[in-house]
Short mmCIF file of C-alpha atoms and ligand atoms in Angstrom, two decimals:
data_model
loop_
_atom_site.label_atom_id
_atom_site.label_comp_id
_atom_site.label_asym_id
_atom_site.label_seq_id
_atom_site.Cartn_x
_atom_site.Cartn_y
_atom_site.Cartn_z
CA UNK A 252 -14.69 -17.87 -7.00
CA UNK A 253 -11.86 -15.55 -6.49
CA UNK A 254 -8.41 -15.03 -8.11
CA UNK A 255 -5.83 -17.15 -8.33
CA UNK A 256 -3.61 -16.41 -5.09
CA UNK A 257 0.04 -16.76 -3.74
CA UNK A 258 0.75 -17.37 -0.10
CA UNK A 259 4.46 -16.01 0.23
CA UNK A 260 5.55 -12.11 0.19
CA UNK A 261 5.80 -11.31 -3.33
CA UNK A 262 7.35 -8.13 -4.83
CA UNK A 263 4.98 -5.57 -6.07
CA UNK A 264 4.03 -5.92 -9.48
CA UNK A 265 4.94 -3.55 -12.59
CA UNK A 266 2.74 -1.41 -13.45
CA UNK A 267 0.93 -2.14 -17.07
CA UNK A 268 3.48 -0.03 -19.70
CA UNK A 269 5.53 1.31 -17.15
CA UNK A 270 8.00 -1.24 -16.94
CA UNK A 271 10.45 -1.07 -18.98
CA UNK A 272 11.88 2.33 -20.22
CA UNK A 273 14.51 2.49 -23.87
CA UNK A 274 17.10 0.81 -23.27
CA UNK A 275 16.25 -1.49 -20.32
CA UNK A 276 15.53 -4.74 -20.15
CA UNK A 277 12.39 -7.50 -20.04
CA UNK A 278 11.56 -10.31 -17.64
CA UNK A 279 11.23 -13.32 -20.47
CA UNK A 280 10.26 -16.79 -19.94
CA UNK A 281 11.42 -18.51 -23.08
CA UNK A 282 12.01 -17.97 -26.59
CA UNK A 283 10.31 -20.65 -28.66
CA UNK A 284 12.12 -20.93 -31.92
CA UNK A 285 10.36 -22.84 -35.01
CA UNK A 286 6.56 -22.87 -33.79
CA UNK A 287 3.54 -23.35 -36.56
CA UNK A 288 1.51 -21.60 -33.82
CA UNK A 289 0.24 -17.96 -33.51
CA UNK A 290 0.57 -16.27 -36.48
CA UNK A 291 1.41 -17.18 -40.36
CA UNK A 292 4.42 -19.64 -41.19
CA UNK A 293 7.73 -20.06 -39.34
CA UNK A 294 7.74 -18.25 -35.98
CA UNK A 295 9.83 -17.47 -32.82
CA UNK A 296 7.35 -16.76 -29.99
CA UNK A 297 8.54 -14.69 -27.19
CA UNK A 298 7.28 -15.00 -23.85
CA UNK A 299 7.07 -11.98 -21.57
CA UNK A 300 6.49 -12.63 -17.74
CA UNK A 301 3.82 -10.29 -16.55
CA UNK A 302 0.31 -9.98 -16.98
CA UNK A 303 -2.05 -6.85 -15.33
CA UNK A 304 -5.06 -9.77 -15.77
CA UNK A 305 -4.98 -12.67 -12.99
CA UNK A 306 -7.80 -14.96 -15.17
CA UNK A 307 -7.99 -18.42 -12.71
CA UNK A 308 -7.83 -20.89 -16.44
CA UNK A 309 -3.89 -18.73 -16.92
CA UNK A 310 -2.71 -21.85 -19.82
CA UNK A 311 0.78 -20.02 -19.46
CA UNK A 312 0.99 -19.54 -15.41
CA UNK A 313 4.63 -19.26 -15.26
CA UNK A 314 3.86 -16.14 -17.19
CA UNK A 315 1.18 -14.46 -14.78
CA UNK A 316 3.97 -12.43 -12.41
CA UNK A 317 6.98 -10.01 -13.50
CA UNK A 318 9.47 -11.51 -11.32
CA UNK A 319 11.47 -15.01 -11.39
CA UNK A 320 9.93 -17.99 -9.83
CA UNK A 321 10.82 -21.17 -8.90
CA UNK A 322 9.50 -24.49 -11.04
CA UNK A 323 9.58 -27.85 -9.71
CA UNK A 324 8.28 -30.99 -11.76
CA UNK A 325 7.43 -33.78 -9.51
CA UNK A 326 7.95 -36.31 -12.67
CA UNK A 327 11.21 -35.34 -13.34
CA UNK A 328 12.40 -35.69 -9.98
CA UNK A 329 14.00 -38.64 -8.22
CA UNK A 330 14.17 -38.31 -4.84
CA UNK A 331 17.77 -37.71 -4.54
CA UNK A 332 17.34 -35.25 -1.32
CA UNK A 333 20.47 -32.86 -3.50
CA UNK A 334 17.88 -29.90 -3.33
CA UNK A 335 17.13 -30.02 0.37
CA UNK A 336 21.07 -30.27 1.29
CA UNK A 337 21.03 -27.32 -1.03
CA UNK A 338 18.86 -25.12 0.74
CA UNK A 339 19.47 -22.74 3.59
CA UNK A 340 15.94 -21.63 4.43
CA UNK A 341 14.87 -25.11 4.63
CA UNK A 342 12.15 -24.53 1.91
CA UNK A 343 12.31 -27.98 0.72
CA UNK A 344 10.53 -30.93 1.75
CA UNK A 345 10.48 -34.69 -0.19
CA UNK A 346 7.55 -36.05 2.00
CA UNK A 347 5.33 -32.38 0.98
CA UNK A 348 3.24 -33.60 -2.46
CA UNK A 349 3.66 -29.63 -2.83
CA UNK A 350 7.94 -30.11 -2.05
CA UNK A 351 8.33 -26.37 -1.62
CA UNK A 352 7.21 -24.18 1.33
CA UNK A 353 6.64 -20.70 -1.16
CA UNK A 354 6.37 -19.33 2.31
CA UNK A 355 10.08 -19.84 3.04
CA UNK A 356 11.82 -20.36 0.02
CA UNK A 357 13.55 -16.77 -0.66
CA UNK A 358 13.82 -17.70 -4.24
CA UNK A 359 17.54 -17.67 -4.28
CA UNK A 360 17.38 -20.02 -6.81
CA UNK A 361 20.53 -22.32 -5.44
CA UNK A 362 18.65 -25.76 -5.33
CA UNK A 363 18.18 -25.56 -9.36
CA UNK A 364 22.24 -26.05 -9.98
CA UNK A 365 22.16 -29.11 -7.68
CA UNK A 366 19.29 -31.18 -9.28
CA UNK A 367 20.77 -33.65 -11.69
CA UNK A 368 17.34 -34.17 -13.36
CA UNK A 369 16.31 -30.69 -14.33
CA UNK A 370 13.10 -31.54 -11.69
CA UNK A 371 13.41 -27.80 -10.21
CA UNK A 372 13.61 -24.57 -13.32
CA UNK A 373 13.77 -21.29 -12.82
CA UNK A 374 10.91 -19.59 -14.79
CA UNK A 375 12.14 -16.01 -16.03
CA UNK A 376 14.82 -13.95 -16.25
CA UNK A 377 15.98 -10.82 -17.52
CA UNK A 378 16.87 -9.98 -21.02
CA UNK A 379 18.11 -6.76 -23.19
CA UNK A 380 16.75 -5.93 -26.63
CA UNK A 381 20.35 -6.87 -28.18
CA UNK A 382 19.87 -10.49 -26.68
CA UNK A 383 16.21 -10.93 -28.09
CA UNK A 384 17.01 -8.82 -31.14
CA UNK A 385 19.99 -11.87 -31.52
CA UNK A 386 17.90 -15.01 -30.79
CA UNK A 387 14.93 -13.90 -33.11
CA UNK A 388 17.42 -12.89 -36.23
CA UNK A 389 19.09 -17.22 -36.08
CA UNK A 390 15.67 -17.79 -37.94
CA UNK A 391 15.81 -14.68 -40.20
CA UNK A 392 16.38 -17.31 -43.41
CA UNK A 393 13.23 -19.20 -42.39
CA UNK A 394 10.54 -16.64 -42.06
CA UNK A 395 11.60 -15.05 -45.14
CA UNK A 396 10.72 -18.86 -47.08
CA UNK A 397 7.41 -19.29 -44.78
CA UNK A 398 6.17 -15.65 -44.73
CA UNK A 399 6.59 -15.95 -40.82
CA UNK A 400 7.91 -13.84 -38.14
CA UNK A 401 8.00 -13.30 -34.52
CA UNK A 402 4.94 -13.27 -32.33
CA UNK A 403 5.56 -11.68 -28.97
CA UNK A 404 3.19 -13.55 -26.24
CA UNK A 405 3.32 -13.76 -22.45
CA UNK A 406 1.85 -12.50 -20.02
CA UNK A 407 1.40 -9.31 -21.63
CA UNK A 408 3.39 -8.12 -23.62
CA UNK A 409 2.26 -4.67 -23.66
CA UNK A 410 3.76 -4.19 -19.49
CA UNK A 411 6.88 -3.72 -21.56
CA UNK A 412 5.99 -0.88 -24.05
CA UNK A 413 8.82 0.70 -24.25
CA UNK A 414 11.27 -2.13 -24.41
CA UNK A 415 8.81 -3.87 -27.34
CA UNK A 416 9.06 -0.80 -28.99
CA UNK A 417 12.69 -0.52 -29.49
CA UNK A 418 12.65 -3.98 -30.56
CA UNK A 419 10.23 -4.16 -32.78
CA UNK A 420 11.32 -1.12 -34.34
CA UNK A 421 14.75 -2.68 -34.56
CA UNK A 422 12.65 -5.91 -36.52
CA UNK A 423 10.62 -3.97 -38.85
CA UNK A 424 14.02 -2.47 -40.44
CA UNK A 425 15.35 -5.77 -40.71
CA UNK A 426 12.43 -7.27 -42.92
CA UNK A 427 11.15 -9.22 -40.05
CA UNK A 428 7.11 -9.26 -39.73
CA UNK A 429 5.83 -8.94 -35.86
CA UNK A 430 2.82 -10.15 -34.19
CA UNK A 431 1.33 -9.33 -30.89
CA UNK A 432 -1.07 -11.38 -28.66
CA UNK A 433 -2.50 -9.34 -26.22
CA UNK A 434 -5.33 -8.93 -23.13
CA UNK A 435 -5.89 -5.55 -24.33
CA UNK A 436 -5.45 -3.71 -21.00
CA UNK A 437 -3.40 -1.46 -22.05
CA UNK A 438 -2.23 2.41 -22.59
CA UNK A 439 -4.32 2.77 -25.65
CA UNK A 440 -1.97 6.62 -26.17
CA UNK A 441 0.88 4.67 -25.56
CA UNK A 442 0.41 0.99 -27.92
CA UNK A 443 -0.53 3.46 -30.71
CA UNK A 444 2.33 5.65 -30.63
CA UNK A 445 5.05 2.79 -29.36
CA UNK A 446 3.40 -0.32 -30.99
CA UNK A 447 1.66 0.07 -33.81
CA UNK A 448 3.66 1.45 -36.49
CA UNK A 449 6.14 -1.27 -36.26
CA UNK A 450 3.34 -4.53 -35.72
CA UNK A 451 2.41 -6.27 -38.95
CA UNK A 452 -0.86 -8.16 -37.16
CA UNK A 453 -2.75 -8.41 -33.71
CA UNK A 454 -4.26 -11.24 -32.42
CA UNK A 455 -6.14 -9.79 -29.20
CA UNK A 456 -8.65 -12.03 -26.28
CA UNK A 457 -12.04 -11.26 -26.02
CA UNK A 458 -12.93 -13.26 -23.06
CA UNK A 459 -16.23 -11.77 -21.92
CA UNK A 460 -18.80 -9.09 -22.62
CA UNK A 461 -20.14 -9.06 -19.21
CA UNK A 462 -17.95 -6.49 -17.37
CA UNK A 463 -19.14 -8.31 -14.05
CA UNK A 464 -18.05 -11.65 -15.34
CA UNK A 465 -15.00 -10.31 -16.38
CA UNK A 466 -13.83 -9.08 -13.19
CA UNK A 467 -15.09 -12.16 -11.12
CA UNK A 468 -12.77 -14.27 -13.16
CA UNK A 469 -10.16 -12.03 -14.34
CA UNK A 470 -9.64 -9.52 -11.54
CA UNK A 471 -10.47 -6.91 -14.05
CA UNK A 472 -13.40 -5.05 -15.54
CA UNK A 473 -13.53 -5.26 -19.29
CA UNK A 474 -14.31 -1.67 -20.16
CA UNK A 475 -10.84 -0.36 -21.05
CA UNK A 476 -10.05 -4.04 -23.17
CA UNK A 477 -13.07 -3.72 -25.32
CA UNK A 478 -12.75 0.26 -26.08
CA UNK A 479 -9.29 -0.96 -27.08
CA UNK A 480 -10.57 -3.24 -29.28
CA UNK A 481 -12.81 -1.22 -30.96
CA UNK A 482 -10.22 1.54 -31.63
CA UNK A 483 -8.11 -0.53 -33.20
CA UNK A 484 -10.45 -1.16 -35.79
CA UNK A 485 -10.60 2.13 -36.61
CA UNK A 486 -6.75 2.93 -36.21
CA UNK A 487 -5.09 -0.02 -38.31
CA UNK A 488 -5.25 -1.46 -41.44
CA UNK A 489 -3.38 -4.57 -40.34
CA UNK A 490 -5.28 -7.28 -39.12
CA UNK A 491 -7.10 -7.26 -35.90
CA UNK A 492 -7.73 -10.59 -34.95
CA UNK A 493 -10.40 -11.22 -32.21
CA UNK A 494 -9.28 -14.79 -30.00
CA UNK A 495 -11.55 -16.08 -27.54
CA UNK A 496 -10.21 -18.86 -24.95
CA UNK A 497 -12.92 -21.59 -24.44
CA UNK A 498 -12.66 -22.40 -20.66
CA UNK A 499 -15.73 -24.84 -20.11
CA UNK A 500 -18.20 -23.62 -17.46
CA UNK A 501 -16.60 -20.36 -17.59
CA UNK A 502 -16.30 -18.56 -21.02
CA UNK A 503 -18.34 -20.61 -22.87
CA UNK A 504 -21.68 -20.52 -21.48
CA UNK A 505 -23.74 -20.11 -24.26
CA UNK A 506 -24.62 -16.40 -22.91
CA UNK A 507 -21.22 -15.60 -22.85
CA UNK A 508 -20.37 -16.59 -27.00
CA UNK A 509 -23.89 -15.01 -27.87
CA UNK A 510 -22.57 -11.83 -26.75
CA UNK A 511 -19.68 -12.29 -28.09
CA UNK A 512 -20.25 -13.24 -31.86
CA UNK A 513 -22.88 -10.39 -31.61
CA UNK A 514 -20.67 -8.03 -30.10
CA UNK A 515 -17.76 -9.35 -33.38
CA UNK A 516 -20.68 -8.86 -35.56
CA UNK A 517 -21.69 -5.22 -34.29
CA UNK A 518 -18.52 -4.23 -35.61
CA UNK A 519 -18.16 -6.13 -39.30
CA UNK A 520 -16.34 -8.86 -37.81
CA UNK A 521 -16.18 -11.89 -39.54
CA UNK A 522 -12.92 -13.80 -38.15
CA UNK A 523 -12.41 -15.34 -35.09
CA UNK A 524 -9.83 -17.88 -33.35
CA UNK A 525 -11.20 -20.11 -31.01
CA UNK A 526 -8.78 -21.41 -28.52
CA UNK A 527 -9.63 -24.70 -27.43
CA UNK A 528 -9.42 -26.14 -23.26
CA UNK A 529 -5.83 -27.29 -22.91
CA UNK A 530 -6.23 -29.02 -18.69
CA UNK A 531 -2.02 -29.05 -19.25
CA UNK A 532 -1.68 -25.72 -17.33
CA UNK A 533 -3.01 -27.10 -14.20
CA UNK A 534 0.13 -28.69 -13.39
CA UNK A 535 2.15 -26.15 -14.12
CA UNK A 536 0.32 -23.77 -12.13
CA UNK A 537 0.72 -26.91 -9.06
CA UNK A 538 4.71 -26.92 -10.00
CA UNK A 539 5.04 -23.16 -9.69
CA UNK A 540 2.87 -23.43 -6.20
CA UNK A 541 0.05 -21.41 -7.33
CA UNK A 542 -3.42 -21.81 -5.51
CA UNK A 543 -6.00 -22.84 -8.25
CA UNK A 544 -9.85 -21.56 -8.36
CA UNK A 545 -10.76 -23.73 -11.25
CA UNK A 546 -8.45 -26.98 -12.12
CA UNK A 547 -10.52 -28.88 -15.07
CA UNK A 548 -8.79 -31.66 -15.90
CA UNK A 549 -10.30 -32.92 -19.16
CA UNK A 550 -10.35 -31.22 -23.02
CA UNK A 551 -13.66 -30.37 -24.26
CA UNK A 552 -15.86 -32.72 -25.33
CA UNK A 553 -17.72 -33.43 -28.34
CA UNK A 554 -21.28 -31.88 -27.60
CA UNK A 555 -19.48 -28.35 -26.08
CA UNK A 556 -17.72 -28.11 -29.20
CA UNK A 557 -20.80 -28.75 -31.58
CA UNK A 558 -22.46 -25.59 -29.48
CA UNK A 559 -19.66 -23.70 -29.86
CA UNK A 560 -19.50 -24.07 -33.65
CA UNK A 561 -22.90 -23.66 -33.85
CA UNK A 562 -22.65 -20.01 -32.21
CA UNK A 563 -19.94 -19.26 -34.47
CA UNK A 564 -21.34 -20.54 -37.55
CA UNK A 565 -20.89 -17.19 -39.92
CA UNK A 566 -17.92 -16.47 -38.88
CA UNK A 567 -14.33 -17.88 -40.11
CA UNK A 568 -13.07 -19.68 -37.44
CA UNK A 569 -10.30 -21.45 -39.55
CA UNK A 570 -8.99 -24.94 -38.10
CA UNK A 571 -11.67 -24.90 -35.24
S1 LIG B 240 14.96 -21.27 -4.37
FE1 LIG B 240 16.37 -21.21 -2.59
S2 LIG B 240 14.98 -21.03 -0.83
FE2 LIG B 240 13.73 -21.70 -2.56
S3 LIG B 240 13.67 -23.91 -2.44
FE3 LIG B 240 15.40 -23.40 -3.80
S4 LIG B 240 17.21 -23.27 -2.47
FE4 LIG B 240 15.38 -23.23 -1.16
S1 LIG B 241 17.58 -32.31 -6.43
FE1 LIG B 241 16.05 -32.47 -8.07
S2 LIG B 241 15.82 -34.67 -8.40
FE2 LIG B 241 16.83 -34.44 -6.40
S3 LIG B 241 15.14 -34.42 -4.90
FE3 LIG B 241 15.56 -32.30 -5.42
S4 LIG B 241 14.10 -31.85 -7.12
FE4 LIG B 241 14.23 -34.09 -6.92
#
């Protein structure tokens, strides 16, 4: 099994960190105001588009690259034909199941403003700190009543250092708590010096021990995420919250969560999310023509989870 892949010429990808220097902007997918997810009471989640990892389960896949793509939801659409008028390279074709050649579309991005039904999205775009800054303080009120805040999510958040780092600065003077979810493959220098004095909790994936496994279904080796990991715990007071993704057949072999709980308990862990299968991605990946290596399409089922909470059973794994 390899990495998910893209047929068209794609633009070469940020560097992790590197991105974004004071002042500039972020390549954002949405801004999810009022979520119950990720993190304690009211929250805004902010998604970042760009990941260094290339994991084949991505549950976000409109996330995965640091560039703008095109979106195209085959239940929203109806066949009008508006799109292919619209198009100059000729990209678009209503008898392809896939309707878009990603080898010629140029991603101009002129067929979304001629779709009456909202069947074709563009997924990313740029934004400054003073927009994001804006769109997180309309909830200001609400976080203050539900001891919430904003959780910044992706992708990875962390290919933006710099850019999270003026703006989380910016939301630690105004009262407002900030979360992270990260990958952890990342500047370690860089996170503590940019990141962490402004972050009031971490929530960060441990997908694998197995550096081999890692890499076969990440494109990455693992031992820069867990070092990470472990020097957090000795860096931070705030919480450091270990979150594994259960993607059946893949991360939860029972190997693979044996090594994990005993890796958690190695270093006086005792709390761990467990993020269940969600098969939802797989058409998204489809609608953003990504090439899938793995495409379950059912949620766990009942004996995989009683295994899993076996594995897990002295540690606090809250609603899981
Ligand atoms: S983004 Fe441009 S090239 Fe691609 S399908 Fe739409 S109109 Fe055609
Ligand atoms: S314009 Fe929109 S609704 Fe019409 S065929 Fe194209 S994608 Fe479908």
């Amino acid at each position: 099994m390899t990495t998910t892949k893209i047929r068209q010429k794609l633009p070469k990808e940020p560097q992790q960190g590197t991105h974004a220097m004071p002042g500039a902007q972020a390549m954002i997918v949405d801004l999810k105001r009022n979520s119950l997810d990720d993190g304690p009471g009211i929250r805004t989640l902010v998604f970042f588009k760009g990941c260094p990892l290339r994991c084949v389960w991505c549950h976000n896949p409109e996330t995965k690259h640091a560039y703008p793509e095109l979106a195209f939801d085959a239940k929203l659409c109806i066949s009008c034909g508006d799109c292919v008028q619209a198009c100059k390279p000729g990209a678009i074709d209503l008898d392809d199941p896939k309707r878009i050649n990603r080898q010629t579309c140029t991603r101009c991005m002129e067929c979304i403003d001629v779709c009456p039904s909202g069947a074709l999205k563009r997924a990313g775009r740029l934004y400054t700190t003073d927009e994001v800054f804006a769109e997180i303080m309309k909830d200001e009120p609400f976080y203050r009543y539900s001891s919430g805040g904003v959780t910044f999510s992706g992708g990875e958040p962390t290919v933006y250092m710099h850019f999270l780092s003026e703006l989380s600065a910016r939301l630690k003077a105004a009262g407002v708590p900030a979360a992270i979810e990260t990958c952890g493959l990342y500047n370690h220098g860089l996170f503590e010096k940019l990141l962490l004095p402004y972050l009031d909790m971490i929530l960060f994936d441990i997908k694998f021990i197995d550096p081999f496994m890692h890499k076969k279904y990440t494109g990455s080796t693992n031992t820069v995420i867990l070092r990470n990991f472990v020097k957090l715990q000795e860096k931070t007071d705030i919480p450091v919250i270990p979150r594994v993704p259960l993607i059946p057949g893949i991360t939860t072999t029972e190997e693979n969560l044996v090594s994990i709980a005993n890796f958690l308990d190695r270093n006086g862990i005792k709390k761990v999310e467990l993020l269940s299968y969600n098969p939802l991605w797989t058409e998204k990946s489809a609608g953003l023509g990504h090439e899938l290596d793995y495409d379950r399409k059912k949620f766990m089922d009942k004996g995989e989870i009683v295994m899993i909470k076996q594995i897990f059973k002295d540690f606090d794994t809250g609603k899981f």
